[in-house]
Short mmCIF file of C-alpha atoms and ligand atoms in Angstrom, two decimals:
data_model
loop_
_atom_site.label_atom_id
_atom_site.label_comp_id
_atom_site.label_asym_id
_atom_site.label_seq_id
_atom_site.Cartn_x
_atom_site.Cartn_y
_atom_site.Cartn_z
CA MET I 17 -5.20 11.47 23.84
CA THR I 18 -5.19 8.02 24.78
CA TYR I 19 -6.26 4.82 22.39
CA LYS I 20 -6.40 1.36 23.71
CA PRO I 21 -5.58 -1.28 21.46
CA PHE I 22 -8.34 -3.98 19.87
CA ASN I 23 -9.01 -5.29 16.67
CA SER I 24 -9.03 -2.99 13.89
CA PHE I 25 -12.36 -1.99 14.23
CA GLU I 26 -12.32 -1.55 18.12
CA MET I 27 -8.94 0.59 17.44
CA ALA I 28 -10.80 2.81 15.07
CA GLN I 29 -13.44 3.19 17.51
CA SER I 30 -11.14 4.02 20.25
CA GLN I 31 -9.42 6.45 18.04
CA PHE I 32 -12.43 7.91 17.44
CA ASP I 33 -13.99 7.88 21.17
CA SER I 34 -10.72 9.97 21.89
CA VAL I 35 -11.11 12.70 19.49
CA ALA I 36 -14.97 12.82 20.31
CA GLU I 37 -13.95 13.81 23.80
CA VAL I 38 -11.65 16.25 22.38
CA LEU I 39 -14.34 17.68 20.03
CA SER I 40 -16.90 17.49 23.13
CA LEU I 41 -19.10 15.89 20.37
CA ASP I 42 -22.88 15.41 21.70
CA GLU I 43 -23.90 11.82 22.19
CA GLY I 44 -26.27 11.44 19.20
CA THR I 45 -23.32 12.34 17.09
CA ARG I 46 -20.79 9.98 19.02
CA GLU I 47 -23.13 7.15 18.25
CA LEU I 48 -23.68 8.00 14.59
CA LEU I 49 -20.09 7.87 13.92
CA ARG I 50 -19.04 5.13 15.84
CA TYR I 51 -20.60 2.56 13.63
CA PRO I 52 -21.38 2.01 9.56
CA LEU I 53 -24.59 3.42 8.36
CA ARG I 54 -24.87 0.51 6.26
CA GLU I 55 -23.06 -2.88 6.11
CA TYR I 56 -23.45 -5.62 3.50
CA SER I 57 -22.19 -9.12 3.99
CA PHE I 58 -22.90 -11.87 1.38
CA ALA I 59 -22.05 -15.27 -0.58
CA ILE I 60 -20.29 -15.10 -3.87
CA PRO I 61 -20.79 -18.64 -5.66
CA ILE I 62 -18.14 -18.99 -8.04
CA ARG I 63 -17.52 -22.21 -10.42
CA LEU I 64 -13.78 -22.83 -10.27
CA ASP I 65 -12.14 -23.61 -13.38
CA ASP I 66 -12.23 -27.22 -12.31
CA GLY I 67 -15.74 -27.50 -12.63
CA ASN I 68 -16.41 -27.45 -8.72
CA VAL I 69 -18.41 -24.66 -7.20
CA ARG I 70 -16.94 -22.28 -4.06
CA VAL I 71 -18.48 -20.07 -2.08
CA PHE I 72 -16.54 -16.87 -1.21
CA ARG I 73 -17.71 -14.36 1.58
CA GLY I 74 -17.93 -10.66 0.19
CA PHE I 75 -18.65 -7.09 1.93
CA ARG I 76 -19.23 -3.82 1.64
CA VAL I 77 -19.48 -1.14 4.49
CA GLN I 78 -20.78 2.29 3.88
CA HIS I 79 -19.22 4.37 7.19
CA ASN I 80 -20.73 7.62 6.55
CA ASP I 81 -22.11 9.76 3.28
CA ALA I 82 -22.83 13.14 5.03
CA ARG I 83 -19.83 14.86 3.03
CA GLY I 84 -20.70 13.06 -0.47
CA PRO I 85 -21.18 9.55 -1.81
CA CYS I 86 -19.14 6.86 -0.01
CA LYS I 87 -16.13 5.88 -1.28
CA GLY I 88 -13.54 3.16 -0.75
CA GLY I 89 -11.36 0.30 -2.34
CA ILE I 90 -12.00 -3.37 -2.29
CA ARG I 91 -9.48 -5.64 -0.97
CA PHE I 92 -9.04 -9.33 -1.82
CA HIS I 93 -7.22 -11.22 1.26
CA PRO I 94 -7.54 -14.51 3.08
CA LEU I 95 -7.62 -13.13 6.44
CA GLU I 96 -10.24 -10.17 5.36
CA THR I 97 -12.91 -9.94 8.32
CA LEU I 98 -16.20 -7.85 8.51
CA ASP I 99 -14.57 -5.88 11.39
CA THR I 100 -11.50 -5.24 9.54
CA VAL I 101 -13.48 -3.89 6.49
CA ARG I 102 -15.79 -1.75 9.05
CA ALA I 103 -12.44 -0.18 10.49
CA LEU I 104 -10.97 0.66 6.84
CA ALA I 105 -14.29 2.08 5.67
CA MET I 106 -14.33 4.76 9.15
CA TRP I 107 -10.74 5.61 8.20
CA MET I 108 -11.81 6.08 4.38
CA THR I 109 -14.47 8.66 5.88
CA TRP I 110 -11.70 10.69 7.78
CA LYS I 111 -9.09 10.11 4.81
CA CYS I 112 -11.86 11.77 2.67
CA ALA I 113 -12.65 14.44 4.90
CA ILE I 114 -8.99 15.59 5.88
CA VAL I 115 -7.74 16.19 2.05
CA ASP I 116 -11.41 17.94 1.88
CA ILE I 117 -12.90 16.02 -1.16
CA PRO I 118 -16.61 15.64 -1.38
CA LEU I 119 -17.08 12.04 -0.34
CA GLY I 120 -17.37 9.65 2.42
CA GLY I 121 -16.33 6.67 3.47
CA ALA I 122 -16.74 2.80 2.15
CA LYS I 123 -14.65 -0.15 2.05
CA GLY I 124 -15.30 -3.70 0.63
CA GLY I 125 -13.62 -6.92 0.63
CA VAL I 126 -13.57 -10.49 -0.58
CA VAL I 127 -12.26 -13.45 2.05
CA CYS I 128 -9.68 -15.04 -1.02
CA ASP I 129 -6.34 -15.65 -2.11
CA PRO I 130 -5.64 -14.45 -5.62
CA HIS I 131 -2.56 -16.39 -5.48
CA ASN I 132 -4.37 -19.74 -5.82
CA LEU I 133 -6.93 -18.42 -8.22
CA SER I 134 -6.84 -18.00 -11.99
CA MET I 135 -7.81 -14.55 -13.56
CA ARG I 136 -10.64 -16.15 -14.90
CA GLU I 137 -11.72 -17.09 -11.23
CA GLN I 138 -10.95 -13.77 -9.93
CA GLU I 139 -13.18 -12.34 -12.86
CA ARG I 140 -16.25 -14.40 -11.64
CA ILE I 141 -15.65 -13.14 -8.22
CA CYS I 142 -15.48 -9.42 -9.25
CA ARG I 143 -18.64 -9.74 -11.14
CA GLY I 144 -20.18 -11.88 -8.33
CA TRP I 145 -19.25 -9.07 -5.61
CA VAL I 146 -20.99 -6.48 -7.78
CA ARG I 147 -24.14 -8.80 -8.55
CA GLN I 148 -24.70 -8.44 -4.75
CA VAL I 149 -24.06 -4.94 -4.17
CA ALA I 150 -25.34 -3.08 -7.20
CA GLN I 151 -28.57 -2.05 -6.09
CA ASN I 152 -26.45 -0.01 -3.30
CA VAL I 153 -23.66 1.04 -4.79
CA GLY I 154 -23.24 3.68 -7.98
CA PRO I 155 -21.70 7.12 -9.04
CA ALA I 156 -24.08 9.33 -6.43
CA VAL I 157 -23.98 6.24 -3.61
CA ASP I 158 -20.80 4.69 -3.29
CA ILE I 159 -18.15 4.34 -5.71
CA PRO I 160 -15.57 1.18 -5.12
CA ALA I 161 -11.77 1.48 -6.13
CA PRO I 162 -8.48 -1.06 -6.07
CA ASP I 163 -6.82 -1.85 -3.10
CA VAL I 164 -4.94 -4.85 -1.48
CA MET I 165 -4.61 -7.50 -4.31
CA THR I 166 -7.23 -5.68 -6.63
CA SER I 167 -6.08 -3.89 -9.91
CA ALA I 168 -7.57 -1.95 -12.75
CA GLN I 169 -8.07 -5.14 -14.65
CA HIS I 170 -10.54 -5.96 -11.69
CA MET I 171 -12.23 -2.42 -11.42
CA LEU I 172 -13.19 -2.79 -15.40
CA TRP I 173 -14.78 -6.23 -14.58
CA ILE I 174 -17.09 -4.99 -11.81
CA LEU I 175 -17.49 -1.82 -13.79
CA ASP I 176 -18.55 -4.19 -16.98
CA GLU I 177 -21.15 -6.03 -14.89
CA PHE I 178 -22.63 -3.29 -12.93
CA GLU I 179 -23.17 -1.34 -16.61
CA SER I 180 -25.11 -4.44 -17.92
CA ILE I 181 -27.14 -4.52 -14.74
CA LYS I 182 -28.08 -0.91 -15.20
CA GLY I 183 -28.04 -0.68 -18.87
CA ALA I 184 -25.81 2.21 -19.15
CA ARG I 185 -22.46 3.15 -19.33
CA LEU I 186 -21.53 4.68 -15.62
CA PRO I 187 -17.98 5.38 -15.89
CA GLY I 188 -18.01 7.49 -12.89
CA SER I 189 -19.19 4.53 -10.79
CA ILE I 190 -15.94 2.99 -10.29
CA THR I 191 -12.36 4.20 -9.95
CA GLY I 192 -9.00 2.98 -10.67
CA LYS I 193 -10.05 1.88 -14.01
CA PRO I 194 -7.79 1.16 -16.91
CA VAL I 195 -6.36 4.45 -18.47
CA GLY I 196 -8.46 4.64 -21.89
CA MET I 197 -11.27 2.86 -20.59
CA GLY I 198 -12.15 5.73 -18.18
CA GLY I 199 -9.21 5.72 -16.03
CA SER I 200 -6.99 8.47 -14.92
CA LEU I 201 -3.57 9.23 -16.01
CA GLY I 202 -1.70 9.18 -12.49
CA ARG I 203 -3.83 6.90 -10.57
CA THR I 204 -1.48 3.96 -10.38
CA GLU I 205 1.25 6.14 -8.85
CA ALA I 206 -1.46 8.52 -6.95
CA THR I 207 -1.22 6.58 -3.33
CA GLY I 208 2.76 6.04 -3.33
CA PHE I 209 3.70 9.21 -4.99
CA GLY I 210 1.34 11.04 -2.39
CA VAL I 211 3.09 9.54 0.35
CA VAL I 212 6.44 10.87 -0.48
CA PHE I 213 4.49 14.52 -1.09
CA SER I 214 4.09 14.33 2.62
CA VAL I 215 7.42 12.72 3.39
CA ARG I 216 8.80 15.85 1.33
CA GLU I 217 6.82 18.36 3.73
CA ALA I 218 7.92 16.46 6.75
CA LEU I 219 11.61 16.64 6.14
CA LYS I 220 10.89 20.34 5.28
CA GLU I 221 9.52 21.05 8.61
CA LEU I 222 12.21 19.08 10.26
CA GLY I 223 15.00 21.08 8.38
CA ILE I 224 16.17 17.62 6.56
CA ARG I 225 17.26 17.63 3.01
CA VAL I 226 15.53 14.64 1.06
CA LYS I 227 19.02 13.92 -0.54
CA ASP I 228 20.64 13.38 2.90
CA THR I 229 18.28 10.72 3.74
CA THR I 230 17.54 6.93 3.50
CA ALA I 231 14.39 4.79 3.78
CA SER I 232 13.06 1.13 4.63
CA VAL I 233 10.10 0.37 3.13
CA GLN I 234 7.64 -2.70 4.39
CA GLY I 235 6.15 -4.20 1.39
CA PHE I 236 6.19 -4.22 -2.25
CA GLY I 237 2.85 -3.70 -3.71
CA ASN I 238 1.48 -0.65 -5.85
CA VAL I 239 1.81 1.91 -3.06
CA ALA I 240 5.61 0.83 -1.88
CA GLN I 241 6.70 0.41 -5.35
CA HIS I 242 5.58 4.03 -6.49
CA ALA I 243 6.63 5.55 -3.21
CA ILE I 244 10.18 4.09 -3.76
CA GLN I 245 9.98 5.47 -7.39
CA LEU I 246 9.51 9.28 -6.39
CA TYR I 247 11.24 9.08 -3.22
CA GLN I 248 14.48 8.08 -5.18
CA GLN I 249 13.59 10.59 -7.70
CA ILE I 250 13.91 13.26 -5.71
CA GLY I 251 17.23 12.08 -4.16
CA GLY I 252 16.40 9.97 -1.25
CA THR I 253 18.18 6.21 -0.95
CA VAL I 254 15.97 2.95 -0.06
CA THR I 255 18.15 0.53 1.51
CA CYS I 256 15.44 -2.18 2.56
CA VAL I 257 12.31 -3.10 1.14
CA SER I 258 10.28 -6.39 2.80
CA SER I 259 7.97 -8.50 0.70
CA TRP I 260 5.84 -11.69 0.88
CA ASP I 261 7.04 -14.66 -0.19
CA GLN I 262 4.05 -17.20 -1.20
CA ASP I 263 6.23 -20.60 -1.53
CA ASP I 264 7.51 -19.98 2.10
CA LYS I 265 4.36 -18.02 3.27
CA ILE I 266 6.44 -15.62 5.32
CA SER I 267 8.03 -12.47 4.38
CA TYR I 268 11.74 -11.55 3.95
CA ALA I 269 13.57 -8.39 3.76
CA PHE I 270 15.94 -7.42 0.73
CA ARG I 271 18.72 -4.86 1.63
CA LYS I 272 21.38 -3.34 -0.36
CA THR I 273 23.15 -0.53 1.41
CA ASN I 274 24.14 1.74 -0.94
CA GLY I 275 20.63 1.58 -2.26
CA ILE I 276 18.20 -0.67 -3.96
CA ASN I 277 17.72 -0.64 -7.71
CA LEU I 278 13.76 -0.18 -8.10
CA GLU I 279 13.93 -1.29 -11.77
CA GLU I 280 16.02 -4.31 -11.05
CA LEU I 281 13.68 -5.57 -8.52
CA LEU I 282 10.61 -4.82 -10.57
CA LYS I 283 11.83 -7.45 -13.46
CA ILE I 284 11.68 -10.28 -10.59
CA THR I 285 8.41 -9.45 -8.67
CA ASN I 286 5.07 -10.97 -9.38
CA ARG I 287 1.68 -9.05 -9.78
CA TYR I 288 1.13 -9.07 -6.22
CA GLY I 289 4.52 -7.52 -4.87
CA GLY I 290 6.17 -10.99 -4.11
CA ILE I 291 10.16 -10.55 -5.18
CA ASP I 292 11.75 -13.77 -6.27
CA LYS I 293 14.48 -14.35 -3.45
CA THR I 294 16.66 -16.45 -5.43
CA LYS I 295 17.02 -14.20 -8.22
CA ALA I 296 17.25 -10.96 -5.43
CA ARG I 297 20.44 -13.07 -4.24
CA ASP I 298 21.86 -13.04 -7.78
CA PHE I 299 21.46 -9.38 -7.85
CA GLY I 300 23.60 -8.83 -4.72
CA TYR I 301 20.42 -8.23 -2.61
CA GLU I 302 21.28 -9.27 1.18
CA LEU I 303 18.25 -11.36 2.10
CA LEU I 304 16.96 -10.87 6.23
CA ALA I 305 14.00 -12.09 7.96
CA GLY I 306 10.82 -10.07 6.88
CA ASP I 307 10.54 -8.12 10.09
CA GLN I 308 14.01 -6.71 10.00
CA TRP I 309 12.41 -3.80 7.83
CA ILE I 310 11.76 -2.19 10.99
CA GLU I 311 15.40 -2.45 12.59
CA GLN I 312 17.01 -0.62 9.88
CA ASP I 313 19.50 2.36 10.42
CA VAL I 314 17.53 4.73 8.29
CA ASP I 315 15.79 8.30 8.69
CA ILE I 316 12.62 7.03 7.20
CA LEU I 317 9.98 3.96 7.72
CA ILE I 318 7.05 3.53 5.22
CA PRO I 319 5.28 0.71 6.45
CA ALA I 320 3.03 0.18 3.24
CA ALA I 321 1.95 -3.62 3.51
CA LEU I 322 -1.17 -4.03 5.94
CA GLU I 323 -2.71 -3.11 9.41
CA HIS I 324 -0.81 -4.15 12.89
CA GLN I 325 2.74 -4.09 11.56
CA ILE I 326 4.16 -1.84 14.01
CA THR I 327 3.10 -3.26 17.56
CA GLU I 328 4.17 -3.09 21.04
CA ASP I 329 6.30 -5.99 20.53
CA ASN I 330 8.64 -4.76 17.51
CA VAL I 331 8.31 -1.06 18.33
CA GLY I 332 11.63 -1.00 20.33
CA GLY I 333 13.56 -2.31 17.40
CA ILE I 334 13.01 1.28 15.55
CA SER I 335 16.49 2.85 15.46
CA ASP I 336 17.34 6.06 17.10
CA LYS I 337 18.33 7.40 13.67
CA VAL I 338 14.54 7.34 12.69
CA LYS I 339 13.29 10.78 12.27
CA VAL I 340 10.04 9.97 10.13
CA VAL I 341 7.44 7.10 10.03
CA ALA I 342 4.93 7.71 6.99
CA GLU I 343 2.25 5.34 6.96
CA GLY I 344 1.51 4.22 3.57
CA ALA I 345 -0.87 1.19 4.63
CA ASN I 346 -4.16 1.84 6.38
CA GLY I 347 -3.66 1.02 10.31
CA PRO I 348 -0.25 -0.43 10.28
CA THR I 349 0.76 1.29 13.75
CA THR I 350 -1.25 0.00 16.99
CA PRO I 351 -2.24 2.61 19.48
CA GLY I 352 0.60 1.08 22.20
CA ALA I 353 3.19 1.46 19.55
CA ASP I 354 1.93 4.56 18.28
CA ALA I 355 2.24 6.19 21.88
CA ILE I 356 5.96 4.78 22.14
CA ILE I 357 6.82 6.42 18.48
CA GLN I 358 5.45 9.80 19.91
CA LYS I 359 7.44 9.56 23.01
CA LYS I 360 10.78 8.96 20.77
CA GLY I 361 9.97 12.34 19.35
CA ILE I 362 9.38 10.62 15.58
CA PHE I 363 7.52 12.32 13.04
CA LEU I 364 4.88 10.04 12.52
CA ILE I 365 2.68 11.14 9.05
CA PRO I 366 -0.72 9.23 9.96
CA ASP I 367 -2.23 6.62 7.32
CA PHE I 368 -5.33 8.63 6.64
CA LEU I 369 -3.10 11.60 5.69
CA ALA I 370 -0.49 9.95 4.37
CA ASN I 371 -1.77 7.59 1.97
CA ALA I 372 -4.76 10.01 0.61
CA GLY I 373 -3.25 10.62 -2.68
CA GLY I 374 -4.84 7.21 -3.79
CA VAL I 375 -8.33 8.70 -3.08
CA ILE I 376 -7.54 12.28 -4.24
CA CYS I 377 -6.80 10.88 -7.49
CA SER I 378 -9.84 8.65 -7.50
CA TYR I 379 -11.81 11.71 -7.09
CA PHE I 380 -10.10 13.52 -9.74
CA GLU I 381 -10.75 10.35 -11.99
CA GLN I 382 -14.47 10.77 -11.07
CA VAL I 383 -14.43 14.52 -11.90
CA GLN I 384 -12.71 13.42 -15.21
CA SER I 385 -15.43 10.19 -15.87
CA ASN I 386 -18.23 12.54 -15.51
CA MET I 387 -17.05 15.07 -17.68
CA ASN I 388 -15.64 12.54 -20.10
CA TYR I 389 -12.55 14.65 -20.50
CA TYR I 390 -9.32 13.38 -19.73
CA TRP I 391 -6.40 15.74 -18.03
CA THR I 392 -2.71 15.13 -18.61
CA LYS I 393 -0.55 13.23 -16.41
CA ASP I 394 1.37 16.29 -15.35
CA ASP I 395 -2.12 18.19 -14.64
CA VAL I 396 -3.24 15.08 -12.21
CA LEU I 397 0.38 14.99 -10.55
CA GLY I 398 0.23 18.84 -9.99
CA ARG I 399 -3.22 18.81 -8.43
CA LEU I 400 -2.39 15.99 -6.31
CA ASP I 401 0.50 17.53 -4.88
CA VAL I 402 -1.83 20.53 -4.08
CA LYS I 403 -3.88 18.87 -2.44
CA MET I 404 -1.65 16.52 -0.42
CA THR I 405 0.35 19.64 0.67
CA SER I 406 -2.16 21.81 1.70
CA ALA I 407 -3.71 19.06 3.93
CA PHE I 408 -0.17 18.22 5.41
CA VAL I 409 0.25 21.86 6.10
CA ALA I 410 -3.25 22.37 7.82
CA VAL I 411 -2.68 19.18 9.94
CA SER I 412 0.74 20.14 10.88
CA GLU I 413 -0.09 23.72 12.03
CA LEU I 414 -2.83 22.69 14.08
CA ALA I 415 -0.68 20.02 15.67
CA ARG I 416 2.09 22.82 16.61
CA LYS I 417 -0.60 25.11 17.60
CA ARG I 418 -2.67 22.68 20.26
CA ASN I 419 0.44 20.51 21.02
CA LEU I 420 -1.16 17.68 19.40
CA SER I 421 0.45 14.53 17.41
CA MET I 422 0.11 14.73 13.84
CA ARG I 423 -2.33 11.85 14.23
CA ASP I 424 -4.32 13.50 16.86
CA ALA I 425 -4.54 16.98 14.71
CA ALA I 426 -5.63 15.15 11.64
CA TYR I 427 -8.39 13.35 13.31
CA VAL I 428 -9.38 16.62 15.02
CA ILE I 429 -9.97 18.32 11.66
CA ALA I 430 -11.28 15.49 9.75
CA VAL I 431 -13.99 14.09 12.45
CA ASP I 432 -15.03 17.96 13.19
CA ARG I 433 -15.89 18.31 9.51
CA VAL I 434 -17.75 15.11 9.21
CA ALA I 435 -19.68 16.14 12.55
CA LYS I 436 -20.52 19.23 11.17
CA ALA I 437 -21.69 17.73 7.88
CA CYS I 438 -24.20 15.48 9.91
CA ARG I 439 -25.30 18.66 12.04
CA ASP I 440 -25.80 20.73 8.84
CA ARG I 441 -27.91 18.22 7.61
CA GLY I 442 -30.26 17.81 10.57
CA TRP I 443 -29.33 14.38 11.24
CA VAL I 444 -28.05 14.83 14.84
N1 LIG H 530 -7.98 1.87 -1.48
C1 LIG H 530 -7.21 3.44 -1.46
C2 LIG H 530 -7.35 3.81 -0.08
O1 LIG H 530 -7.34 3.00 0.96
C3 LIG H 530 -8.07 4.18 -2.35
C4 LIG H 530 -9.39 4.44 -2.10
C5 LIG H 530 -10.42 4.85 -3.71
O2 LIG H 530 -9.35 5.41 -4.50
O3 LIG H 530 -11.21 5.00 -3.55
O4 LIG H 530 -7.24 5.00 0.25
#
């Protein structure tokens, strides 16, 4: 399949168009799945702590709900756009389908920079966001969750406002809630752990032992931190991690060739995954330019930050030693770079498979919230492993059988499931 590079939404559409060709989807189904079912774009006026009012832009895009209520996170980011949210919503549809959970795809966002907002201001944004979409979300319609720069606390504010509007306790209407307030044990770890479950399976297929491998990670937010935690627990060594520096407005890579110490780094990291570079130097880390994370002589690359990070401009810097790329972020690899990675014979685990652990655990959280009965952490993580592993095996079997890349194989399975649900409902 050939994908053309564009902005995120055009990239998502072009990926879909290629798979629609392979599946010989009819025109109606293509037309339906190329675009979101519904999208909301709105203003969120907030009184700042200094008494002034500022108006933030908010979005919620519901791509498809044929397989179940829409599901997906909310991002807070200064460069958020409606097109990015559209792409992310579409990728959520494929993500829920590939791991076979009964949910559709959605995404939300607010154009804001949490670094420059107090927690009280962020609380008002959360409440303002949900007031705008309260009639169009809920347990049976669309269930938000955390994503870039949003946390369990943000989810609880959104839930509290939503429940006040509805006049009922509805814990199943949002996931990623704090444990003890309807949240699930293991949800915080789930995305990062899921990435590592898929890395473990890839290495198994390649006949490589985890303890013989090294990795370089882009980003040091929730996904990266927990991926590093589990990868090191099962014997791998992370030699390099990159992180955004809010003072200098650029990212840096932190290298320790005999292995970074996660606990040590966490002590000098802010809530948005920013590592204090002065303290890191004191701890003996080599400070490199942020884009150096991709050029490390490692076996595994884990982009776990934002979209559009591995491009035709920097893909050439990937070392010949690299055997696996696991996409912890959504949309980190542009189509042009993707083709080059494939040509190099690197085993790439595509985003909507590799990072599906978060939404799988969100689904478990919803089930627990609806039953009002909560499982143990081992139970949650054990079920997560089973779901991730079986999805991985199904994709890799198809990839081998039909001589497809892992991304193409994952797309074939996911889009086929969603198209079938649309047909079965009589929509197309
Ligand atoms: N934001 C996460 C993702 O991109 C999780 C979504 C969810 O749990 O609904 O997959």
